């Protein structure tokens, strides 16, 4: 037998018992002829006294048998601190070389990922994986309680672009043909609705070959949901219910539902972004008209002038925010200092007193504040100010870090204009249903069409999204046409789906939650790699097993592939 108890289990009630513990040597202290060992496993640490020295070092795996003895003075730092085990035997189960990294030290990301098994020995990493599992079981519990069935969908599928780049897998049996890894199970879940499954969900891996960030990995997990015979309100209500229950289960917190709903237009107007952090009010203002006739050309000639009122900022802080604005393509940041003695600014000389008064009035700026302006294309002004707003929120602690602020953003445009490809591209994906009353503009004015789409936002991060879907072949074809997908291409890529719609497709809709992101945010973290057992680094490599790596020539031959020199 390897153990009678775990290393976190023994208390003074066990004194006198003969026990066996197995675990890792966490710390060794030498005391004369004795060794004091802190023995660690996932459940805790127990102090073990070895009368005879053993040939062990940090991280050796040992099995000790001995008697539990109550300590005269408890070690309050340990849950097992009331006792120690006086070992009569110590057997080495897994010898250890000197470890290449100290798990508890500040290690570089590279080291942590290379020796992930050492990194994961840290109790806080194990707690994070446990928390992730708690979230997953809670999701499953609530989805099952609502009558949803978890259905697995294929990992090897047809390459059907959904917005990002596909990972593709060459076929051995079919020369020159490829599978793709799913960017999401979108098409399958819709076909499951055509198949009559009614309520589907899946906690599922998705793959996107995109540039990585702290909250993006090439493979990530979604809570994917689809339901039939629903309208948007039903889908959103299910999302509210699910998130509320999961938060209660895993954090013990009550969040109020229904979550607020905001239209895309409203979000852009108030916050300049479609994933607003609504934990604090500090709204953007539009001054384009107001400054149109001013002598300040930067303002009068700009297509859009927007601003926000920040707490009073120093010159140095303004410089910092100017740099931030520039990363979002703004040419600069104009400002007005509002003090109790009036308004001051290098641009004041270009603005009449009347205009300055109007700006202060329009923005409601009070003394001891700084008005920050971006004059540019609307998109640039919004991007820059929205990110400045988020940074201000953080710097001035404008919100309670414990708050979980969920909200839905609705009524997205169906398409956005892509300057590079000169095409209309879907803001979500091409299976999103337009508002019925906007179907008429699909051909004449695609930019005007709003979609029955919904994004769910938590504390300024988009944690999921979905929509009511197109379920008519002809509407789907019209959407594809608006995107400039030829009939032939549509048939080749999506023919099977269009065909499925011909044999009785129910109205349906759903959403997917970015599970890694959601789990991390629940614990106030943004780096999803902390919640993934074996993540890739920023260059999409797995440093532990060295993937991606070369393969044998034979393998390439079998797959009918040649690597370009
Ligand atoms: N498949 C979509 C995504 O991955 C979510 C959805 O529309 O349900 O973003």
JSON list of N, CA, C and O in Angstrom, two decimals, residues 409-457:
[
{"chain": "A", "resi": 409, "resn": "UNK", "atom": "N", "xyz": [-24.25, 42.93, -25.22]},
{"chain": "A", "resi": 409, "resn": "UNK", "atom": "CA", "xyz": [-24.29, 43.93, -26.30]},
{"chain": "A", "resi": 409, "resn": "UNK", "atom": "C", "xyz": [-25.05, 43.30, -27.46]},
{"chain": "A", "resi": 409, "resn": "UNK", "atom": "O", "xyz": [-24.75, 42.16, -27.87]},
{"chain": "A", "resi": 410, "resn": "UNK", "atom": "N", "xyz": [-26.05, 44.02, -27.95]},
{"chain": "A", "resi": 410, "resn": "UNK", "atom": "CA", "xyz": [-26.94, 43.50, -29.00]},
{"chain": "A", "resi": 410, "resn": "UNK", "atom": "C", "xyz": [-26.91, 44.38, -30.24]},
{"chain": "A", "resi": 410, "resn": "UNK", "atom": "O", "xyz": [-26.30, 45.45, -30.23]},
{"chain": "A", "resi": 411, "resn": "UNK", "atom": "N", "xyz": [-27.63, 43.93, -31.25]},
{"chain": "A", "resi": 411, "resn": "UNK", "atom": "CA", "xyz": [-27.85, 44.75, -32.45]},
{"chain": "A", "resi": 411, "resn": "UNK", "atom": "C", "xyz": [-26.55, 45.19, -33.12]},
{"chain": "A", "resi": 411, "resn": "UNK", "atom": "O", "xyz": [-26.39, 46.36, -33.49]},
{"chain": "A", "resi": 412, "resn": "UNK", "atom": "N", "xyz": [-25.63, 44.26, -33.24]},
{"chain": "A", "resi": 412, "resn": "UNK", "atom": "CA", "xyz": [-24.41, 44.55, -33.99]},
{"chain": "A", "resi": 412, "resn": "UNK", "atom": "C", "xyz": [-24.74, 44.71, -35.46]},
{"chain": "A", "resi": 412, "resn": "UNK", "atom": "O", "xyz": [-25.66, 44.05, -35.96]},
{"chain": "A", "resi": 413, "resn": "UNK", "atom": "N", "xyz": [-23.95, 45.51, -36.18]},
{"chain": "A", "resi": 413, "resn": "UNK", "atom": "CA", "xyz": [-24.08, 45.45, -37.63]},
{"chain": "A", "resi": 413, "resn": "UNK", "atom": "C", "xyz": [-23.77, 44.03, -38.09]},
{"chain": "A", "resi": 413, "resn": "UNK", "atom": "O", "xyz": [-22.91, 43.36, -37.49]},
{"chain": "A", "resi": 414, "resn": "UNK", "atom": "N", "xyz": [-24.45, 43.56, -39.13]},
{"chain": "A", "resi": 414, "resn": "UNK", "atom": "CA", "xyz": [-24.18, 42.21, -39.63]},
{"chain": "A", "resi": 414, "resn": "UNK", "atom": "C", "xyz": [-22.78, 42.16, -40.23]},
{"chain": "A", "resi": 414, "resn": "UNK", "atom": "O", "xyz": [-22.04, 41.20, -40.04]},
{"chain": "A", "resi": 415, "resn": "UNK", "atom": "N", "xyz": [-22.43, 43.23, -40.94]},
{"chain": "A", "resi": 415, "resn": "UNK", "atom": "CA", "xyz": [-21.13, 43.27, -41.64]},
{"chain": "A", "resi": 415, "resn": "UNK", "atom": "C", "xyz": [-20.32, 44.46, -41.21]},
{"chain": "A", "resi": 415, "resn": "UNK", "atom": "O", "xyz": [-20.86, 45.47, -40.78]},
{"chain": "A", "resi": 416, "resn": "UNK", "atom": "N", "xyz": [-19.01, 44.35, -41.40]},
{"chain": "A", "resi": 416, "resn": "UNK", "atom": "CA", "xyz": [-18.17, 45.55, -41.39]},
{"chain": "A", "resi": 416, "resn": "UNK", "atom": "C", "xyz": [-17.38, 45.57, -42.69]},
{"chain": "A", "resi": 416, "resn": "UNK", "atom": "O", "xyz": [-17.09, 44.52, -43.27]},
{"chain": "A", "resi": 417, "resn": "UNK", "atom": "N", "xyz": [-17.04, 46.77, -43.13]},
{"chain": "A", "resi": 417, "resn": "UNK", "atom": "CA", "xyz": [-16.34, 46.92, -44.40]},
{"chain": "A", "resi": 417, "resn": "UNK", "atom": "C", "xyz": [-14.86, 46.63, -44.20]},
{"chain": "A", "resi": 417, "resn": "UNK", "atom": "O", "xyz": [-14.24, 47.17, -43.29]},
{"chain": "A", "resi": 418, "resn": "UNK", "atom": "N", "xyz": [-14.32, 45.73, -44.99]},
{"chain": "A", "resi": 418, "resn": "UNK", "atom": "CA", "xyz": [-12.91, 45.41, -44.88]},
{"chain": "A", "resi": 418, "resn": "UNK", "atom": "C", "xyz": [-12.13, 46.17, -45.95]},
{"chain": "A", "resi": 418, "resn": "UNK", "atom": "O", "xyz": [-12.27, 45.88, -47.14]},
{"chain": "A", "resi": 419, "resn": "UNK", "atom": "N", "xyz": [-11.36, 47.15, -45.49]},
{"chain": "A", "resi": 419, "resn": "UNK", "atom": "CA", "xyz": [-10.62, 48.02, -46.41]},
{"chain": "A", "resi": 419, "resn": "UNK", "atom": "C", "xyz": [-9.62, 47.22, -47.26]},
{"chain": "A", "resi": 419, "resn": "UNK", "atom": "O", "xyz": [-9.40, 47.54, -48.42]},
{"chain": "A", "resi": 420, "resn": "UNK", "atom": "N", "xyz": [-9.02, 46.20, -46.65]},
{"chain": "A", "resi": 420, "resn": "UNK", "atom": "CA", "xyz": [-7.98, 45.45, -47.36]},
{"chain": "A", "resi": 420, "resn": "UNK", "atom": "C", "xyz": [-8.57, 44.63, -48.50]},
{"chain": "A", "resi": 420, "resn": "UNK", "atom": "O", "xyz": [-8.08, 44.65, -49.62]},
{"chain": "A", "resi": 421, "resn": "UNK", "atom": "N", "xyz": [-9.66, 43.89, -48.20]},
{"chain": "A", "resi": 421, "resn": "UNK", "atom": "CA", "xyz": [-10.20, 43.01, -49.23]},
{"chain": "A", "resi": 421, "resn": "UNK", "atom": "C", "xyz": [-11.31, 43.69, -50.03]},
{"chain": "A", "resi": 421, "resn": "UNK", "atom": "O", "xyz": [-11.79, 43.13, -51.01]},
{"chain": "A", "resi": 422, "resn": "UNK", "atom": "N", "xyz": [-11.69, 44.89, -49.57]},
{"chain": "A", "resi": 422, "resn": "UNK", "atom": "CA", "xyz": [-12.80, 45.63, -50.20]},
{"chain": "A", "resi": 422, "resn": "UNK", "atom": "C", "xyz": [-14.07, 44.76, -50.26]},
{"chain": "A", "resi": 422, "resn": "UNK", "atom": "O", "xyz": [-14.71, 44.64, -51.30]},
{"chain": "A", "resi": 423, "resn": "UNK", "atom": "N", "xyz": [-14.33, 44.13, -49.15]},
{"chain": "A", "resi": 423, "resn": "UNK", "atom": "CA", "xyz": [-15.51, 43.27, -49.05]},
{"chain": "A", "resi": 423, "resn": "UNK", "atom": "C", "xyz": [-16.24, 43.54, -47.74]},
{"chain": "A", "resi": 423, "resn": "UNK", "atom": "O", "xyz": [-15.65, 44.03, -46.78]},
{"chain": "A", "resi": 424, "resn": "UNK", "atom": "N", "xyz": [-17.49, 43.16, -47.72]},
{"chain": "A", "resi": 424, "resn": "UNK", "atom": "CA", "xyz": [-18.22, 43.15, -46.45]},
{"chain": "A", "resi": 424, "resn": "UNK", "atom": "C", "xyz": [-17.88, 41.85, -45.72]},
{"chain": "A", "resi": 424, "resn": "UNK", "atom": "O", "xyz": [-18.05, 40.78, -46.28]},
{"chain": "A", "resi": 425, "resn": "UNK", "atom": "N", "xyz": [-17.40, 41.98, -44.47]},
{"chain": "A", "resi": 425, "resn": "UNK", "atom": "CA", "xyz": [-17.10, 40.77, -43.69]},
{"chain": "A", "resi": 425, "resn": "UNK", "atom": "C", "xyz": [-18.03, 40.74, -42.49]},
{"chain": "A", "resi": 425, "resn": "UNK", "atom": "O", "xyz": [-18.32, 41.78, -41.90]},
{"chain": "A", "resi": 426, "resn": "UNK", "atom": "N", "xyz": [-18.51, 39.54, -42.13]},
{"chain": "A", "resi": 426, "resn": "UNK", "atom": "CA", "xyz": [-19.43, 39.47, -41.00]},
{"chain": "A", "resi": 426, "resn": "UNK", "atom": "C", "xyz": [-18.74, 39.89, -39.70]},
{"chain": "A", "resi": 426, "resn": "UNK", "atom": "O", "xyz": [-17.58, 39.57, -39.49]},
{"chain": "A", "resi": 427, "resn": "UNK", "atom": "N", "xyz": [-19.44, 40.61, -38.87]},
{"chain": "A", "resi": 427, "resn": "UNK", "atom": "CA", "xyz": [-18.87, 40.99, -37.57]},
{"chain": "A", "resi": 427, "resn": "UNK", "atom": "C", "xyz": [-18.80, 39.77, -36.66]},
{"chain": "A", "resi": 427, "resn": "UNK", "atom": "O", "xyz": [-17.92, 39.67, -35.83]},
{"chain": "A", "resi": 428, "resn": "UNK", "atom": "N", "xyz": [-19.75, 38.85, -36.79]},
{"chain": "A", "resi": 428, "resn": "UNK", "atom": "CA", "xyz": [-19.67, 37.60, -36.02]},
{"chain": "A", "resi": 428, "resn": "UNK", "atom": "C", "xyz": [-19.27, 36.48, -36.97]},
{"chain": "A", "resi": 428, "resn": "UNK", "atom": "O", "xyz": [-18.13, 36.18, -37.11]},
{"chain": "A", "resi": 429, "resn": "UNK", "atom": "N", "xyz": [-20.25, 35.86, -37.59]},
{"chain": "A", "resi": 429, "resn": "UNK", "atom": "CA", "xyz": [-19.96, 34.92, -38.66]},
{"chain": "A", "resi": 429, "resn": "UNK", "atom": "C", "xyz": [-21.14, 34.89, -39.60]},
{"chain": "A", "resi": 429, "resn": "UNK", "atom": "O", "xyz": [-22.19, 35.47, -39.31]},
{"chain": "A", "resi": 430, "resn": "UNK", "atom": "N", "xyz": [-20.97, 34.23, -40.71]},
{"chain": "A", "resi": 430, "resn": "UNK", "atom": "CA", "xyz": [-21.97, 34.37, -41.77]},
{"chain": "A", "resi": 430, "resn": "UNK", "atom": "C", "xyz": [-23.27, 33.62, -41.50]},
{"chain": "A", "resi": 430, "resn": "UNK", "atom": "O", "xyz": [-24.18, 33.67, -42.30]},
{"chain": "A", "resi": 431, "resn": "UNK", "atom": "N", "xyz": [-23.36, 32.94, -40.37]},
{"chain": "A", "resi": 431, "resn": "UNK", "atom": "CA", "xyz": [-24.59, 32.20, -40.07]},
{"chain": "A", "resi": 431, "resn": "UNK", "atom": "C", "xyz": [-25.54, 33.01, -39.19]},
{"chain": "A", "resi": 431, "resn": "UNK", "atom": "O", "xyz": [-26.55, 32.51, -38.70]},
{"chain": "A", "resi": 432, "resn": "UNK", "atom": "N", "xyz": [-25.17, 34.26, -38.95]},
{"chain": "A", "resi": 432, "resn": "UNK", "atom": "CA", "xyz": [-25.93, 35.15, -38.08]},
{"chain": "A", "resi": 432, "resn": "UNK", "atom": "C", "xyz": [-27.14, 35.73, -38.83]},
{"chain": "A", "resi": 432, "resn": "UNK", "atom": "O", "xyz": [-27.01, 36.22, -39.94]},
{"chain": "A", "resi": 433, "resn": "UNK", "atom": "N", "xyz": [-28.27, 35.69, -38.17]},
{"chain": "A", "resi": 433, "resn": "UNK", "atom": "CA", "xyz": [-29.52, 36.15, -38.79]},
{"chain": "A", "resi": 433, "resn": "UNK", "atom": "C", "xyz": [-29.67, 37.66, -38.66]},
{"chain": "A", "resi": 433, "resn": "UNK", "atom": "O", "xyz": [-29.57, 38.20, -37.57]},
{"chain": "A", "resi": 434, "resn": "UNK", "atom": "N", "xyz": [-29.94, 38.33, -39.78]},
{"chain": "A", "resi": 434, "resn": "UNK", "atom": "CA", "xyz": [-30.23, 39.76, -39.69]},
{"chain": "A", "resi": 434, "resn": "UNK", "atom": "C", "xyz": [-31.58, 39.99, -38.99]},
{"chain": "A", "resi": 434, "resn": "UNK", "atom": "O", "xyz": [-32.39, 39.07, -38.91]},
{"chain": "A", "resi": 435, "resn": "UNK", "atom": "N", "xyz": [-31.79, 41.20, -38.49]},
{"chain": "A", "resi": 435, "resn": "UNK", "atom": "CA", "xyz": [-33.14, 41.56, -38.04]},
{"chain": "A", "resi": 435, "resn": "UNK", "atom": "C", "xyz": [-34.08, 41.44, -39.24]},
{"chain": "A", "resi": 435, "resn": "UNK", "atom": "O", "xyz": [-33.72, 41.90, -40.33]},
{"chain": "A", "resi": 436, "resn": "UNK", "atom": "N", "xyz": [-35.23, 40.83, -39.02]},
{"chain": "A", "resi": 436, "resn": "UNK", "atom": "CA", "xyz": [-36.17, 40.59, -40.14]},
{"chain": "A", "resi": 436, "resn": "UNK", "atom": "C", "xyz": [-36.38, 41.86, -40.97]},
{"chain": "A", "resi": 436, "resn": "UNK", "atom": "O", "xyz": [-36.36, 41.82, -42.20]},
{"chain": "A", "resi": 437, "resn": "UNK", "atom": "N", "xyz": [-36.58, 42.98, -40.26]},
{"chain": "A", "resi": 437, "resn": "UNK", "atom": "CA", "xyz": [-36.92, 44.22, -40.99]},
{"chain": "A", "resi": 437, "resn": "UNK", "atom": "C", "xyz": [-35.73, 44.79, -41.76]},
{"chain": "A", "resi": 437, "resn": "UNK", "atom": "O", "xyz": [-35.89, 45.74, -42.52]},
{"chain": "A", "resi": 438, "resn": "UNK", "atom": "N", "xyz": [-34.53, 44.22, -41.55]},
{"chain": "A", "resi": 438, "resn": "UNK", "atom": "CA", "xyz": [-33.36, 44.71, -42.30]},
{"chain": "A", "resi": 438, "resn": "UNK", "atom": "C", "xyz": [-32.99, 43.82, -43.48]},
{"chain": "A", "resi": 438, "resn": "UNK", "atom": "O", "xyz": [-32.06, 44.14, -44.22]},
{"chain": "A", "resi": 439, "resn": "UNK", "atom": "N", "xyz": [-33.71, 42.70, -43.61]},
{"chain": "A", "resi": 439, "resn": "UNK", "atom": "CA", "xyz": [-33.39, 41.78, -44.71]},
{"chain": "A", "resi": 439, "resn": "UNK", "atom": "C", "xyz": [-33.44, 42.50, -46.06]},
{"chain": "A", "resi": 439, "resn": "UNK", "atom": "O", "xyz": [-32.68, 42.21, -46.97]},
{"chain": "A", "resi": 440, "resn": "UNK", "atom": "N", "xyz": [-34.33, 43.50, -46.11]},
{"chain": "A", "resi": 440, "resn": "UNK", "atom": "CA", "xyz": [-34.51, 44.22, -47.37]},
{"chain": "A", "resi": 440, "resn": "UNK", "atom": "C", "xyz": [-33.25, 44.98, -47.81]},
{"chain": "A", "resi": 440, "resn": "UNK", "atom": "O", "xyz": [-33.12, 45.34, -48.97]},
{"chain": "A", "resi": 441, "resn": "UNK", "atom": "N", "xyz": [-32.32, 45.26, -46.88]},
{"chain": "A", "resi": 441, "resn": "UNK", "atom": "CA", "xyz": [-31.13, 46.03, -47.26]},
{"chain": "A", "resi": 441, "resn": "UNK", "atom": "C", "xyz": [-29.93, 45.13, -47.60]},
{"chain": "A", "resi": 441, "resn": "UNK", "atom": "O", "xyz": [-28.85, 45.64, -47.87]},
{"chain": "A", "resi": 442, "resn": "UNK", "atom": "N", "xyz": [-30.11, 43.83, -47.54]},
{"chain": "A", "resi": 442, "resn": "UNK", "atom": "CA", "xyz": [-28.98, 42.92, -47.74]},
{"chain": "A", "resi": 442, "resn": "UNK", "atom": "C", "xyz": [-28.22, 43.21, -49.03]},
{"chain": "A", "resi": 442, "resn": "UNK", "atom": "O", "xyz": [-27.00, 43.17, -49.06]},
{"chain": "A", "resi": 443, "resn": "UNK", "atom": "N", "xyz": [-28.96, 43.49, -50.08]},
{"chain": "A", "resi": 443, "resn": "UNK", "atom": "CA", "xyz": [-28.31, 43.76, -51.37]},
{"chain": "A", "resi": 443, "resn": "UNK", "atom": "C", "xyz": [-28.01, 45.24, -51.54]},
{"chain": "A", "resi": 443, "resn": "UNK", "atom": "O", "xyz": [-26.93, 45.61, -51.98]},
{"chain": "A", "resi": 444, "resn": "UNK", "atom": "N", "xyz": [-28.97, 46.10, -51.15]},
{"chain": "A", "resi": 444, "resn": "UNK", "atom": "CA", "xyz": [-28.84, 47.52, -51.49]},
{"chain": "A", "resi": 444, "resn": "UNK", "atom": "C", "xyz": [-27.90, 48.27, -50.54]},
{"chain": "A", "resi": 444, "resn": "UNK", "atom": "O", "xyz": [-27.19, 49.17, -50.96]},
{"chain": "A", "resi": 445, "resn": "UNK", "atom": "N", "xyz": [-27.87, 47.90, -49.27]},
{"chain": "A", "resi": 445, "resn": "UNK", "atom": "CA", "xyz": [-27.10, 48.68, -48.30]},
{"chain": "A", "resi": 445, "resn": "UNK", "atom": "C", "xyz": [-26.64, 47.76, -47.15]},
{"chain": "A", "resi": 445, "resn": "UNK", "atom": "O", "xyz": [-27.11, 47.88, -46.01]},
{"chain": "A", "resi": 446, "resn": "UNK", "atom": "N", "xyz": [-25.72, 46.84, -47.44]},
{"chain": "A", "resi": 446, "resn": "UNK", "atom": "CA", "xyz": [-25.36, 45.82, -46.44]},
{"chain": "A", "resi": 446, "resn": "UNK", "atom": "C", "xyz": [-24.89, 46.41, -45.11]},
{"chain": "A", "resi": 446, "resn": "UNK", "atom": "O", "xyz": [-25.11, 45.83, -44.05]},
{"chain": "A", "resi": 447, "resn": "UNK", "atom": "N", "xyz": [-24.28, 47.61, -45.18]},
{"chain": "A", "resi": 447, "resn": "UNK", "atom": "CA", "xyz": [-23.77, 48.22, -43.94]},
{"chain": "A", "resi": 447, "resn": "UNK", "atom": "C", "xyz": [-24.88, 48.62, -42.98]},
{"chain": "A", "resi": 447, "resn": "UNK", "atom": "O", "xyz": [-24.64, 48.87, -41.80]},
{"chain": "A", "resi": 448, "resn": "UNK", "atom": "N", "xyz": [-26.10, 48.71, -43.49]},
{"chain": "A", "resi": 448, "resn": "UNK", "atom": "CA", "xyz": [-27.23, 49.17, -42.67]},
{"chain": "A", "resi": 448, "resn": "UNK", "atom": "C", "xyz": [-27.89, 48.01, -41.91]},
{"chain": "A", "resi": 448, "resn": "UNK", "atom": "O", "xyz": [-28.70, 48.24, -41.01]},
{"chain": "A", "resi": 449, "resn": "UNK", "atom": "N", "xyz": [-27.55, 46.77, -42.31]},
{"chain": "A", "resi": 449, "resn": "UNK", "atom": "CA", "xyz": [-28.24, 45.62, -41.74]},
{"chain": "A", "resi": 449, "resn": "UNK", "atom": "C", "xyz": [-27.74, 45.32, -40.33]},
{"chain": "A", "resi": 449, "resn": "UNK", "atom": "O", "xyz": [-26.54, 45.13, -40.11]},
{"chain": "A", "resi": 450, "resn": "UNK", "atom": "N", "xyz": [-28.65, 45.31, -39.38]},
{"chain": "A", "resi": 450, "resn": "UNK", "atom": "CA", "xyz": [-28.27, 44.92, -38.02]},
{"chain": "A", "resi": 450, "resn": "UNK", "atom": "C", "xyz": [-28.60, 43.44, -37.81]},
{"chain": "A", "resi": 450, "resn": "UNK", "atom": "O", "xyz": [-29.51, 42.89, -38.42]},
{"chain": "A", "resi": 451, "resn": "UNK", "atom": "N", "xyz": [-27.81, 42.80, -36.93]},
{"chain": "A", "resi": 451, "resn": "UNK", "atom": "CA", "xyz": [-27.91, 41.36, -36.75]},
{"chain": "A", "resi": 451, "resn": "UNK", "atom": "C", "xyz": [-28.56, 41.00, -35.42]},
{"chain": "A", "resi": 451, "resn": "UNK", "atom": "O", "xyz": [-28.48, 41.76, -34.46]},
{"chain": "A", "resi": 452, "resn": "UNK", "atom": "N", "xyz": [-29.15, 39.82, -35.40]},
{"chain": "A", "resi": 452, "resn": "UNK", "atom": "CA", "xyz": [-29.68, 39.30, -34.13]},
{"chain": "A", "resi": 452, "resn": "UNK", "atom": "C", "xyz": [-28.55, 38.60, -33.38]},
{"chain": "A", "resi": 452, "resn": "UNK", "atom": "O", "xyz": [-28.60, 37.42, -33.08]},
{"chain": "A", "resi": 453, "resn": "UNK", "atom": "N", "xyz": [-27.51, 39.39, -33.12]},
{"chain": "A", "resi": 453, "resn": "UNK", "atom": "CA", "xyz": [-26.32, 38.84, -32.46]},
{"chain": "A", "resi": 453, "resn": "UNK", "atom": "C", "xyz": [-26.24, 39.37, -31.04]},
{"chain": "A", "resi": 453, "resn": "UNK", "atom": "O", "xyz": [-26.80, 40.42, -30.73]},
{"chain": "A", "resi": 454, "resn": "UNK", "atom": "N", "xyz": [-25.55, 38.63, -30.18]},
{"chain": "A", "resi": 454, "resn": "UNK", "atom": "CA", "xyz": [-25.40, 39.05, -28.79]},
{"chain": "A", "resi": 454, "resn": "UNK", "atom": "C", "xyz": [-24.03, 38.67, -28.28]},
{"chain": "A", "resi": 454, "resn": "UNK", "atom": "O", "xyz": [-23.62, 37.52, -28.40]},
{"chain": "A", "resi": 455, "resn": "UNK", "atom": "N", "xyz": [-23.32, 39.62, -27.71]},
{"chain": "A", "resi": 455, "resn": "UNK", "atom": "CA", "xyz": [-22.04, 39.34, -27.05]},
{"chain": "A", "resi": 455, "resn": "UNK", "atom": "C", "xyz": [-22.24, 39.49, -25.56]},
{"chain": "A", "resi": 455, "resn": "UNK", "atom": "O", "xyz": [-22.96, 40.39, -25.11]},
{"chain": "A", "resi": 456, "resn": "UNK", "atom": "N", "xyz": [-21.58, 38.63, -24.81]},
{"chain": "A", "resi": 456, "resn": "UNK", "atom": "CA", "xyz": [-21.65, 38.79, -23.35]},
{"chain": "A", "resi": 456, "resn": "UNK", "atom": "C", "xyz": [-20.28, 39.29, -22.87]},
{"chain": "A", "resi": 456, "resn": "UNK", "atom": "O", "xyz": [-19.24, 38.76, -23.25]},
{"chain": "A", "resi": 457, "resn": "UNK", "atom": "N", "xyz": [-20.34, 40.34, -22.07]},
{"chain": "A", "resi": 457, "resn": "UNK", "atom": "CA", "xyz": [-19.12, 41.04, -21.64]},
{"chain": "A", "resi": 457, "resn": "UNK", "atom": "C", "xyz": [-19.02, 40.97, -20.12]},
{"chain": "A", "resi": 457, "resn": "UNK", "atom": "O", "xyz": [-20.02, 41.14, -19.41]}
]
